[in-house]
Tab-separated table of C-alpha atoms in Angstrom:
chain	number	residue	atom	x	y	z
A	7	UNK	CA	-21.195	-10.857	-62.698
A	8	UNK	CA	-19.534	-8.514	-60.246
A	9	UNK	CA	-17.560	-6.783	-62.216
A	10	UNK	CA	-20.646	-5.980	-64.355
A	11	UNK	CA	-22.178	-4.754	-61.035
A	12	UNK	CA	-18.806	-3.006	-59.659
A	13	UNK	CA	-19.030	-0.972	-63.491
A	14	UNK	CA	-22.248	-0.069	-62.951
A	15	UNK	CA	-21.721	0.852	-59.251
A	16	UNK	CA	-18.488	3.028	-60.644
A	17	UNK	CA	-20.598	4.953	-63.114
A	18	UNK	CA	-23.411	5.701	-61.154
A	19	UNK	CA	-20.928	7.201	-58.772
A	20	UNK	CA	-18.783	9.364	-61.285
A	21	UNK	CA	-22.714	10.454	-62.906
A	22	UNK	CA	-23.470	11.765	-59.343
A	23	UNK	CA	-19.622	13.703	-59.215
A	24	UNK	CA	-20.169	15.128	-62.234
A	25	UNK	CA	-23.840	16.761	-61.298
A	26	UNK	CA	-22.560	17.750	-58.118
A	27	UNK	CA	-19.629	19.770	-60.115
A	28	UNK	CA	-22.107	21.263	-62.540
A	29	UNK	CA	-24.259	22.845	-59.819
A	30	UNK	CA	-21.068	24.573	-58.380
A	31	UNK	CA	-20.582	26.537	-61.499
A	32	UNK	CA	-22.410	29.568	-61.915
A	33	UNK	CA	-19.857	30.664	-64.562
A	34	UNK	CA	-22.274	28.590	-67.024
A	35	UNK	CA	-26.003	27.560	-68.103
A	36	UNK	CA	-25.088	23.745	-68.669
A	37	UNK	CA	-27.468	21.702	-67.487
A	38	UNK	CA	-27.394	17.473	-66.634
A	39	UNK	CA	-29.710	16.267	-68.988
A	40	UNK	CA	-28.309	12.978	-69.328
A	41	UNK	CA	-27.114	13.371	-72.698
A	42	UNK	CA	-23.399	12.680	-71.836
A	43	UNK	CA	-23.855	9.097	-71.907
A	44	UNK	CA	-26.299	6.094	-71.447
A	45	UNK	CA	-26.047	3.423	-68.934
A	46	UNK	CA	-28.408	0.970	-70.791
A	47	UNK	CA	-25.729	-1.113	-72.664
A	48	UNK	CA	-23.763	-1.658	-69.213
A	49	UNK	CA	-27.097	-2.958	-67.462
A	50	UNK	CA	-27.218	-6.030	-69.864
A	51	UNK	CA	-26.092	-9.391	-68.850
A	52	UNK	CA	-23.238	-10.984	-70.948
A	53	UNK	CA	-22.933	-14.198	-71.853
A	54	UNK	CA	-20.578	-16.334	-74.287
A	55	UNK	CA	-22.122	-19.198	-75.381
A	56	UNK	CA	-19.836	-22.331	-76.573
A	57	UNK	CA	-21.628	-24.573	-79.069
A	58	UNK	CA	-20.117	-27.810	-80.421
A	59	UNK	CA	-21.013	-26.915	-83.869
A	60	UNK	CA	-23.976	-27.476	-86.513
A	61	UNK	CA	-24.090	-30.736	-86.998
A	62	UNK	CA	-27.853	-31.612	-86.574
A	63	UNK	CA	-31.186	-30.256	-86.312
A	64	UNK	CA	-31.039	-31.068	-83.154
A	65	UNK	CA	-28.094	-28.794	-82.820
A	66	UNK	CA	-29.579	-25.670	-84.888
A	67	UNK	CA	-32.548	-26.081	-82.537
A	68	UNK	CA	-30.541	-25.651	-79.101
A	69	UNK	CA	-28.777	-22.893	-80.963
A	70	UNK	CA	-31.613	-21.184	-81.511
A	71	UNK	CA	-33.287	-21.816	-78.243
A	72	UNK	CA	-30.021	-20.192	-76.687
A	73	UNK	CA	-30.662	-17.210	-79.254
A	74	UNK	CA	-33.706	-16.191	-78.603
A	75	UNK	CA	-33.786	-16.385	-74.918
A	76	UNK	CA	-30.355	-14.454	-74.746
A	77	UNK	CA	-31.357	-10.833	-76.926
A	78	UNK	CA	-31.100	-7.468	-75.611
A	79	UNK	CA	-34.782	-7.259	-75.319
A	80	UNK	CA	-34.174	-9.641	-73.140
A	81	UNK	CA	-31.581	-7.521	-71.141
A	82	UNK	CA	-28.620	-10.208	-72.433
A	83	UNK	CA	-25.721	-9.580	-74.993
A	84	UNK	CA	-24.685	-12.674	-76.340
A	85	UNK	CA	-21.471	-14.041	-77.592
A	86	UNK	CA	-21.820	-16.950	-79.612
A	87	UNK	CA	-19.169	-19.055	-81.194
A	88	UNK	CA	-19.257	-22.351	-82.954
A	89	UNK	CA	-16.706	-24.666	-82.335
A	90	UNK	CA	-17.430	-26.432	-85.497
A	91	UNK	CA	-16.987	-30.029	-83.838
A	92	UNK	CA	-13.467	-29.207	-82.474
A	93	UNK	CA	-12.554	-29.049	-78.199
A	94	UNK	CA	-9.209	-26.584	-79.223
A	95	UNK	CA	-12.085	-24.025	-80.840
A	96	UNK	CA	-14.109	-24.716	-77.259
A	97	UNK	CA	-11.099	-23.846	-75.388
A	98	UNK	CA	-9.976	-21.065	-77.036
A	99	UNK	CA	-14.003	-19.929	-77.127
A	100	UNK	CA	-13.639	-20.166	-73.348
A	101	UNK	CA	-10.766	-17.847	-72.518
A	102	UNK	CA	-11.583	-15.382	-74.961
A	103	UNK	CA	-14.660	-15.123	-72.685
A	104	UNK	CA	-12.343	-15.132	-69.892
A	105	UNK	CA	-10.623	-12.013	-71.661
A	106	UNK	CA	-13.906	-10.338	-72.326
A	107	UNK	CA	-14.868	-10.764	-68.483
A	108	UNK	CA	-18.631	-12.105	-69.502
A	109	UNK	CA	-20.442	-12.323	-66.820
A	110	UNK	CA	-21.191	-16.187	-67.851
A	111	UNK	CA	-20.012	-18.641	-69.466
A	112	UNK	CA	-22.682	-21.672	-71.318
A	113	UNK	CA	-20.558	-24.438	-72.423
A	114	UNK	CA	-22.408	-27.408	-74.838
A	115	UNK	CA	-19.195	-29.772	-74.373
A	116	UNK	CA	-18.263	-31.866	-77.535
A	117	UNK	CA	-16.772	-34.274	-75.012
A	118	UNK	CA	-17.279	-35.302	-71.549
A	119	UNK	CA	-13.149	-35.003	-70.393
A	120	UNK	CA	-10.723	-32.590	-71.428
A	121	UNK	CA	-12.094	-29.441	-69.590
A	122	UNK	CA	-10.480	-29.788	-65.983
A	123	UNK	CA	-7.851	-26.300	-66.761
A	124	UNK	CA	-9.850	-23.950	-68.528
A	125	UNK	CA	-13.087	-24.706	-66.217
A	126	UNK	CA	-10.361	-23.517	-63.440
A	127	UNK	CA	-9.502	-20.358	-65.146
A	128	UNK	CA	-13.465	-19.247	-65.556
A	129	UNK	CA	-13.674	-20.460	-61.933
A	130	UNK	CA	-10.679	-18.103	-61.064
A	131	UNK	CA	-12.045	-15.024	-62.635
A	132	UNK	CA	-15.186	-15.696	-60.404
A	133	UNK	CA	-17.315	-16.302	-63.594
A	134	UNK	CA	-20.236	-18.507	-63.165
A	135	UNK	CA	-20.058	-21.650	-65.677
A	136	UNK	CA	-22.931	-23.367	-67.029
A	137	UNK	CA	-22.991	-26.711	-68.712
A	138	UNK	CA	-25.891	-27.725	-71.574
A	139	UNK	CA	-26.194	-30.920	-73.354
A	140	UNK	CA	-23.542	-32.901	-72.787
A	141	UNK	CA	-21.760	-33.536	-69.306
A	142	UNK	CA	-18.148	-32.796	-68.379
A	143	UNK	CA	-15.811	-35.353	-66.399
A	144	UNK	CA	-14.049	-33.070	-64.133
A	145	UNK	CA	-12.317	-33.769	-60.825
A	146	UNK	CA	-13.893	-31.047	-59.326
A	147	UNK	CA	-17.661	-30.239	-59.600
A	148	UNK	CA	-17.369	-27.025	-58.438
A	149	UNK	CA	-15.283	-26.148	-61.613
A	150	UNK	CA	-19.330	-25.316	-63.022
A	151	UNK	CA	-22.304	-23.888	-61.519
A	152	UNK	CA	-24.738	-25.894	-62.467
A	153	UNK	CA	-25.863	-28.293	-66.011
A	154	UNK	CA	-29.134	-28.552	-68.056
A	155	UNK	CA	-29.998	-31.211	-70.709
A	156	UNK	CA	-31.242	-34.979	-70.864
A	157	UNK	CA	-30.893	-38.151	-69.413
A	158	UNK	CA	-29.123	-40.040	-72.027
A	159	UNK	CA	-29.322	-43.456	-70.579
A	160	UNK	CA	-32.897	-43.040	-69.686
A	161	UNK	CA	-33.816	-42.335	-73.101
A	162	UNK	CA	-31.928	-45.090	-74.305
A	163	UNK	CA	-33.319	-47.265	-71.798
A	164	UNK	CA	-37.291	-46.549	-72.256
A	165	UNK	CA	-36.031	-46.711	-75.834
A	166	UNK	CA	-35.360	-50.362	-75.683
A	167	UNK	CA	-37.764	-51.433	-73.327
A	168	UNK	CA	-39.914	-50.293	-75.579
A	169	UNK	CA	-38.220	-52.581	-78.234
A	170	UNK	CA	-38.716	-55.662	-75.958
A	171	UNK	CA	-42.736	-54.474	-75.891
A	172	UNK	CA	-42.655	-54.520	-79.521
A	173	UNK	CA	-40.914	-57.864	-80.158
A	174	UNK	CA	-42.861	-59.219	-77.784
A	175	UNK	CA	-46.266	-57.832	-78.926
A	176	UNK	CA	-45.737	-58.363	-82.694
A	177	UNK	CA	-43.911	-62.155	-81.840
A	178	UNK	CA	-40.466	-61.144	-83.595
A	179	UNK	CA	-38.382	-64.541	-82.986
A	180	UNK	CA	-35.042	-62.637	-83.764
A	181	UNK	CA	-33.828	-59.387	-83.111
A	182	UNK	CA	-30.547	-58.475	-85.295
A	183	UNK	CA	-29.480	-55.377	-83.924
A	184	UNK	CA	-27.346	-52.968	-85.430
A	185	UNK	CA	-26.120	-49.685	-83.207
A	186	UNK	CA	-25.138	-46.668	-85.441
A	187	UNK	CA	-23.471	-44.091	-82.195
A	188	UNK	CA	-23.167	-40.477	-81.955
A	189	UNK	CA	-19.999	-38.980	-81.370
A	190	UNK	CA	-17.701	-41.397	-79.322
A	191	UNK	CA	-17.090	-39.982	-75.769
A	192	UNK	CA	-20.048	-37.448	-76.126
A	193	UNK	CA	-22.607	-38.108	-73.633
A	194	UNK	CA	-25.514	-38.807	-75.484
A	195	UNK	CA	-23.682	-41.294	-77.289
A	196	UNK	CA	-22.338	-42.984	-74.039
A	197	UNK	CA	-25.586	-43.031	-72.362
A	198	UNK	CA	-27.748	-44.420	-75.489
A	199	UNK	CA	-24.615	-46.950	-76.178
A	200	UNK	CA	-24.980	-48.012	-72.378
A	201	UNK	CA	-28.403	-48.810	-72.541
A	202	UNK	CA	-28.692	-50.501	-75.614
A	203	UNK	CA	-25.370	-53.149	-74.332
A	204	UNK	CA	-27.802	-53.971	-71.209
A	205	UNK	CA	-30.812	-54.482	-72.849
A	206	UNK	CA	-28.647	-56.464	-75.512
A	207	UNK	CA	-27.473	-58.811	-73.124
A	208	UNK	CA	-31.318	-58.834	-70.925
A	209	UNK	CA	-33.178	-59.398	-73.728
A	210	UNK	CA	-30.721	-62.204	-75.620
A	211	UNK	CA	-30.668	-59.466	-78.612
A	212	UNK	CA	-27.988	-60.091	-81.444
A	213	UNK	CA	-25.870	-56.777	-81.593
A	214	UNK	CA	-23.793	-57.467	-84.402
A	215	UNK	CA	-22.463	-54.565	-84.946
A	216	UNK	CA	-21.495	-50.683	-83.498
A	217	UNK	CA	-19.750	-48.010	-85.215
A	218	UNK	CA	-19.854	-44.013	-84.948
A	219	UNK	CA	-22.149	-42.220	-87.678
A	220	UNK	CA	-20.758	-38.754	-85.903
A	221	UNK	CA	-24.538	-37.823	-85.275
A	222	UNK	CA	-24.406	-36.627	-89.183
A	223	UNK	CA	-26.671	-37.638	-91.598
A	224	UNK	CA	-23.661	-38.063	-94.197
A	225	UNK	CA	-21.652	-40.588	-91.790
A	226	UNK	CA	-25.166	-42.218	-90.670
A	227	UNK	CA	-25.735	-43.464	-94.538
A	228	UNK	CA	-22.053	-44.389	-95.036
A	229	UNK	CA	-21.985	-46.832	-91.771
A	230	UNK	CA	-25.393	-48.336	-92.917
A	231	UNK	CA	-24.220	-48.880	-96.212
A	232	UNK	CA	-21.328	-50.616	-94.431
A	233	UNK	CA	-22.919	-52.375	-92.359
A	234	UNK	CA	-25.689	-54.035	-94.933
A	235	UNK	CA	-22.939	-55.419	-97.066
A	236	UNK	CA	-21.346	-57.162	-94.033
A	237	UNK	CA	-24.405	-58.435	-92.741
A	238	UNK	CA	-27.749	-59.878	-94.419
A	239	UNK	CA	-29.894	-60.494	-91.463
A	240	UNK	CA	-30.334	-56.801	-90.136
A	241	UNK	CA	-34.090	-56.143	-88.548
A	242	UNK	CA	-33.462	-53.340	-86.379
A	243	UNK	CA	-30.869	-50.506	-86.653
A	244	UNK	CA	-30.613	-48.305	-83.391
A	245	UNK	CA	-29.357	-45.101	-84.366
A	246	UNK	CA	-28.317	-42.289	-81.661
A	247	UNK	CA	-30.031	-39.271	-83.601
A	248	UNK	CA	-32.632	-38.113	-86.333
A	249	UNK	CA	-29.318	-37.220	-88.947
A	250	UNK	CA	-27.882	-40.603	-88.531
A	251	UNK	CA	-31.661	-41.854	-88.862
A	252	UNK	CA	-31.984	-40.046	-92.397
A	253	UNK	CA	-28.990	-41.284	-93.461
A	254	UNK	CA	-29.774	-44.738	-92.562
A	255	UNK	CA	-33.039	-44.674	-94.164
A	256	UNK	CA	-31.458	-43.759	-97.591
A	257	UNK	CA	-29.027	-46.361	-97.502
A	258	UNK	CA	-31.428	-49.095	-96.452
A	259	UNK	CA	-33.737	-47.653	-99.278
A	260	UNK	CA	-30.659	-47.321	-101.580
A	261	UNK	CA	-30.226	-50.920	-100.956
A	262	UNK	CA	-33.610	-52.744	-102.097
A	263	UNK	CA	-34.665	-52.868	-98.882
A	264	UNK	CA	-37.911	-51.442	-97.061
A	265	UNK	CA	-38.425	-50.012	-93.327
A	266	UNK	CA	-41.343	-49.338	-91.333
A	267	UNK	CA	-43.688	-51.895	-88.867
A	268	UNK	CA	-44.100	-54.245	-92.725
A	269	UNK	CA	-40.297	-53.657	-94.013
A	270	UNK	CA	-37.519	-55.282	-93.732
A	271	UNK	CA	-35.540	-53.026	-90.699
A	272	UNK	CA	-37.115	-51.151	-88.185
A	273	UNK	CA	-35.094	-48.054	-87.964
A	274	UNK	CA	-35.216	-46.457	-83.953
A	275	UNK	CA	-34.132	-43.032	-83.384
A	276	UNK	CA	-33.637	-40.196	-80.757
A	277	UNK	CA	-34.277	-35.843	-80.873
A	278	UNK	CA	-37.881	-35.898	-82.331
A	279	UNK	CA	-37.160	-33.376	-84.228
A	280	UNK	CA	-39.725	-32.112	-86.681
A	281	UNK	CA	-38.383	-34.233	-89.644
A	282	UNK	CA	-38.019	-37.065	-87.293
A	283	UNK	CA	-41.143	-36.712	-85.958
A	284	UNK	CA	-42.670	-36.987	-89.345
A	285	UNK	CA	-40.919	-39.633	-90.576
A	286	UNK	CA	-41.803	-41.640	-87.043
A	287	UNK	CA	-45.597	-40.859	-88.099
A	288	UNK	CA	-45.054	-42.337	-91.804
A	289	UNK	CA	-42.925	-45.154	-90.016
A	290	UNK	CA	-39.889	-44.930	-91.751
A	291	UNK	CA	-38.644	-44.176	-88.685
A	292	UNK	CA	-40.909	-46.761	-85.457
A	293	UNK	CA	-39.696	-44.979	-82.555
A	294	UNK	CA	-38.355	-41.845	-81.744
A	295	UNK	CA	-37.406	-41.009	-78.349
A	296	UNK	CA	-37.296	-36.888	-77.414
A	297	UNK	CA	-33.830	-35.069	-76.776
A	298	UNK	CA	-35.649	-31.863	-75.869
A	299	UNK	CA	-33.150	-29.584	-77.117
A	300	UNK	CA	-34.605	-26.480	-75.844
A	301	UNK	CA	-32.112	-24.985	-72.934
A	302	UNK	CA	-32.439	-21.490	-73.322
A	303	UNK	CA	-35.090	-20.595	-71.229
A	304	UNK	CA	-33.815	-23.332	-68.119
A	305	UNK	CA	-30.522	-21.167	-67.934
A	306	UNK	CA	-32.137	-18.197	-67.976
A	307	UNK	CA	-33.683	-19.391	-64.982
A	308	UNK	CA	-30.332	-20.478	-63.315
A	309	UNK	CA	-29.226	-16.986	-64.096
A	310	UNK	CA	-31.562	-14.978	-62.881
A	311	UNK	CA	-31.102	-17.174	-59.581
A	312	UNK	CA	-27.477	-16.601	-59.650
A	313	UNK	CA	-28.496	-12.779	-59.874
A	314	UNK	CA	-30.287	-12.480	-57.251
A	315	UNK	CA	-27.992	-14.229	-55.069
A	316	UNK	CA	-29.964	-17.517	-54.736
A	317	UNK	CA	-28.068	-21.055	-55.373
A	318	UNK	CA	-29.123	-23.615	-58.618
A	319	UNK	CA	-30.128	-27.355	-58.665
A	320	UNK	CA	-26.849	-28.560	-59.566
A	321	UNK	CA	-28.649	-30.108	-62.427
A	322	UNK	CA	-31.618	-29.992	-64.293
A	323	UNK	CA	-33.125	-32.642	-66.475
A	324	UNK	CA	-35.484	-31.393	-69.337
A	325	UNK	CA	-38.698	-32.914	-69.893
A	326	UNK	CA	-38.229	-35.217	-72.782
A	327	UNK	CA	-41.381	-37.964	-74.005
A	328	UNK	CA	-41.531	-41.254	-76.139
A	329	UNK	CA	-43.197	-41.059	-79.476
A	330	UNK	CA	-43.852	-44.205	-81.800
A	331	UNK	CA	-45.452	-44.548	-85.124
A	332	UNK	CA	-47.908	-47.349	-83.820
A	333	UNK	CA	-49.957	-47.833	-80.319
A	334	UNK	CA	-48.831	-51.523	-80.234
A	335	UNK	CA	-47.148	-50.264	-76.685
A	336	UNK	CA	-48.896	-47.373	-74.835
A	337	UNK	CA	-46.128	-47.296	-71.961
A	338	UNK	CA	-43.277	-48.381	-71.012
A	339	UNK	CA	-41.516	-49.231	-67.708
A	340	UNK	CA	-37.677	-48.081	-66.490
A	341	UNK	CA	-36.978	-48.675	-62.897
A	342	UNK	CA	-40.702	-48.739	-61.958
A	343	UNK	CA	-41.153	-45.645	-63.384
A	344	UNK	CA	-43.774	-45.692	-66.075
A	345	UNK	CA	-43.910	-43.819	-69.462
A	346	UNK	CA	-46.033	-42.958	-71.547
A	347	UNK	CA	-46.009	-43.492	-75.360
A	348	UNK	CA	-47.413	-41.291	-77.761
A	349	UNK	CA	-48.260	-42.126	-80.846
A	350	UNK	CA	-47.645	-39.854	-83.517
A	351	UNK	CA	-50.445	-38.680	-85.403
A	352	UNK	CA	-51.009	-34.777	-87.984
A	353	UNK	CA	-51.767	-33.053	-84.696
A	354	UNK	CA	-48.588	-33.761	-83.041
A	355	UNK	CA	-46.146	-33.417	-85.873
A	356	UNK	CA	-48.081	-29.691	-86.713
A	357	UNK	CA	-47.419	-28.829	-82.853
A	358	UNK	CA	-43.826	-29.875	-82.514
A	359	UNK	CA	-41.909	-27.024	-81.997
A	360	UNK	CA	-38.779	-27.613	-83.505
């Protein structure tokens, strides 16, 4: 950020230098017309932008969220690299930044730990850091700026409260719980995990059994189909995102078995993406819980505060809602804080965004 400012500073002086010198010499009819060069390029903001990968439509949302906040219309260049699920591609991402002296850095962490030296080295070139999605374990939180994305074990917790509401409203004796995570050590996955092992033990739920589907749709069916062969008396499957959802769905369908409010499993999710918002109104899928996965535009803001000199909320939670394919429960109720279910009907899957 200030070297972008010191370049700018530099050229305007060397643009004034050189007009100065042309008006001392009469031995010539050159004129400054500006031709020589253009400042626009070195007025945009740059910023690199680390993504974990593809792995969702969830992720190819916030991807392009980041995209088309960050154009040159915009007054941004962005630098975009996909890590392609792998912290050594993140790292390396990062100090090529470094080397390219952005003038920001957005980091979507595949993991929370890991990021303590290389946060160090963006903090040592004075370039601002800003963290999306996921959280980072550091020992120092002034190794980043500032972080945008969800509450993970908020969602997870209206998500099973509004389980208990269900059970309770439809008189379920028994609820057999399966947990299908996200990525181990990710933050979604450790906030939704967290939830779901209080409510478990609450509630007097049966969890009888957890195992990573990667947040893929691929690994989603393969730990279902798993999962059904070890155990016969599955009702609900909890699984940390729409892919793993999908997947899930197939292999329960695959199986002879039906889901939905009259089918054998109730299948839970979390994103509310557009597929997963449609399936959640057919109810293949009973409740889906919103990861709003559209960051661009809330570090924009932290940018342009950074720019003009003003200091960030360290962070900034998204606005993220409950959807369900019923109205059996029109609210629920996390730490006396109510909220509000919607249920999913044409006119909200047609206006769903992403």
């Amino acid at each position: 950020m200030k070297k972008r400012k010191l370049l700018g500073l530099i050229l305007s002086v060397v643009m004034v230098v050189t007009m100065l010198g042309g008006c001392g010499g009469a031995s010539n009819n050159k004129t400054s017309s500006g031709d020589g060069g253009s400042g626009d390029g070195n007025d945009l903001i740059t910023v690199g932008f680390s993504q974990v990968g593809a792995e969702s439509d969830w992720r190819t949302a916030n991807t392009e969220s980041m995209k088309s906040t960050f154009t040159e219309a915009n007054g941004y260049r962005l630098i975009f690299d996909d890590a392609q699920q792998k912290q050594e591609n993140q790292l390396k991402a990062i100090r090529n930044f470094i080397q390219q002296e952005v003038d920001y850095i957005v980091l979507a962490p595949v993991t929370e730990s890991g990021w303590d030296a290389v946060l160090k080295e963006a903090k040592d070139a004075d370039i601002p850091v800003i963290i999306v999605d996921r959280m980072v374990d550091v020992s120092d939180d002034s190794l980043y700026t500032a972080w945008v994305g969800s509450n993970f074990k908020l969602e997870g917790q209206k998500a099973c409260a509004w389980l208990k509401a269900y059970q309770d409203a439809k008189k379920i004796d028994k609820i057999n719980i399966v947990d299908i995570q996200g990525t181990i050590g990710a933050s979604a996955q450790i906030g939704r995990t967290e939830a779901l092992n209080e409510a478990v033990k609450a509630n007097g739920w049966n969890l009888l059994a957890q195992q990573t589907g990667e947040f893929t749709q691929a690994k989603g069916q393969e730990v279902m189909e798993s999962m059904l062969k070890q155990y016969k008396d599955i009702n609900v499957v909890y699984c940390e995102n729409d892919n793993e959802a999908f997947g899930a769905i197939d292999a329960i369908e695959a199986a002879g078995k039906t889901v939905g409010p009259d089918g054998d499993i109730l299948v839970m999710s979390f994103d509310t993406t557009k597929a997963g918002i449609t399936d959640t109104q057919s109810g293949k899928i009973i409740l889906n819980t919103e990861c709003n996965p559209l960051h661009g535009p809330r570090v924009e803001e932290i940018i342009k505060t950074l720019e003009s000199g003003g200091t960030p909320e360290k962070k900034a939670y998204v606005e993220e809602g409950v959807f369900a394919h019923g109205d059996e429960v029109p609210s629920v109720t996390v730490d006396d804080q109510k909220y509000d279910v919607t249920k999913v009907t044409k006119e909200v899957v047609e206006g769903r965004a992403y």
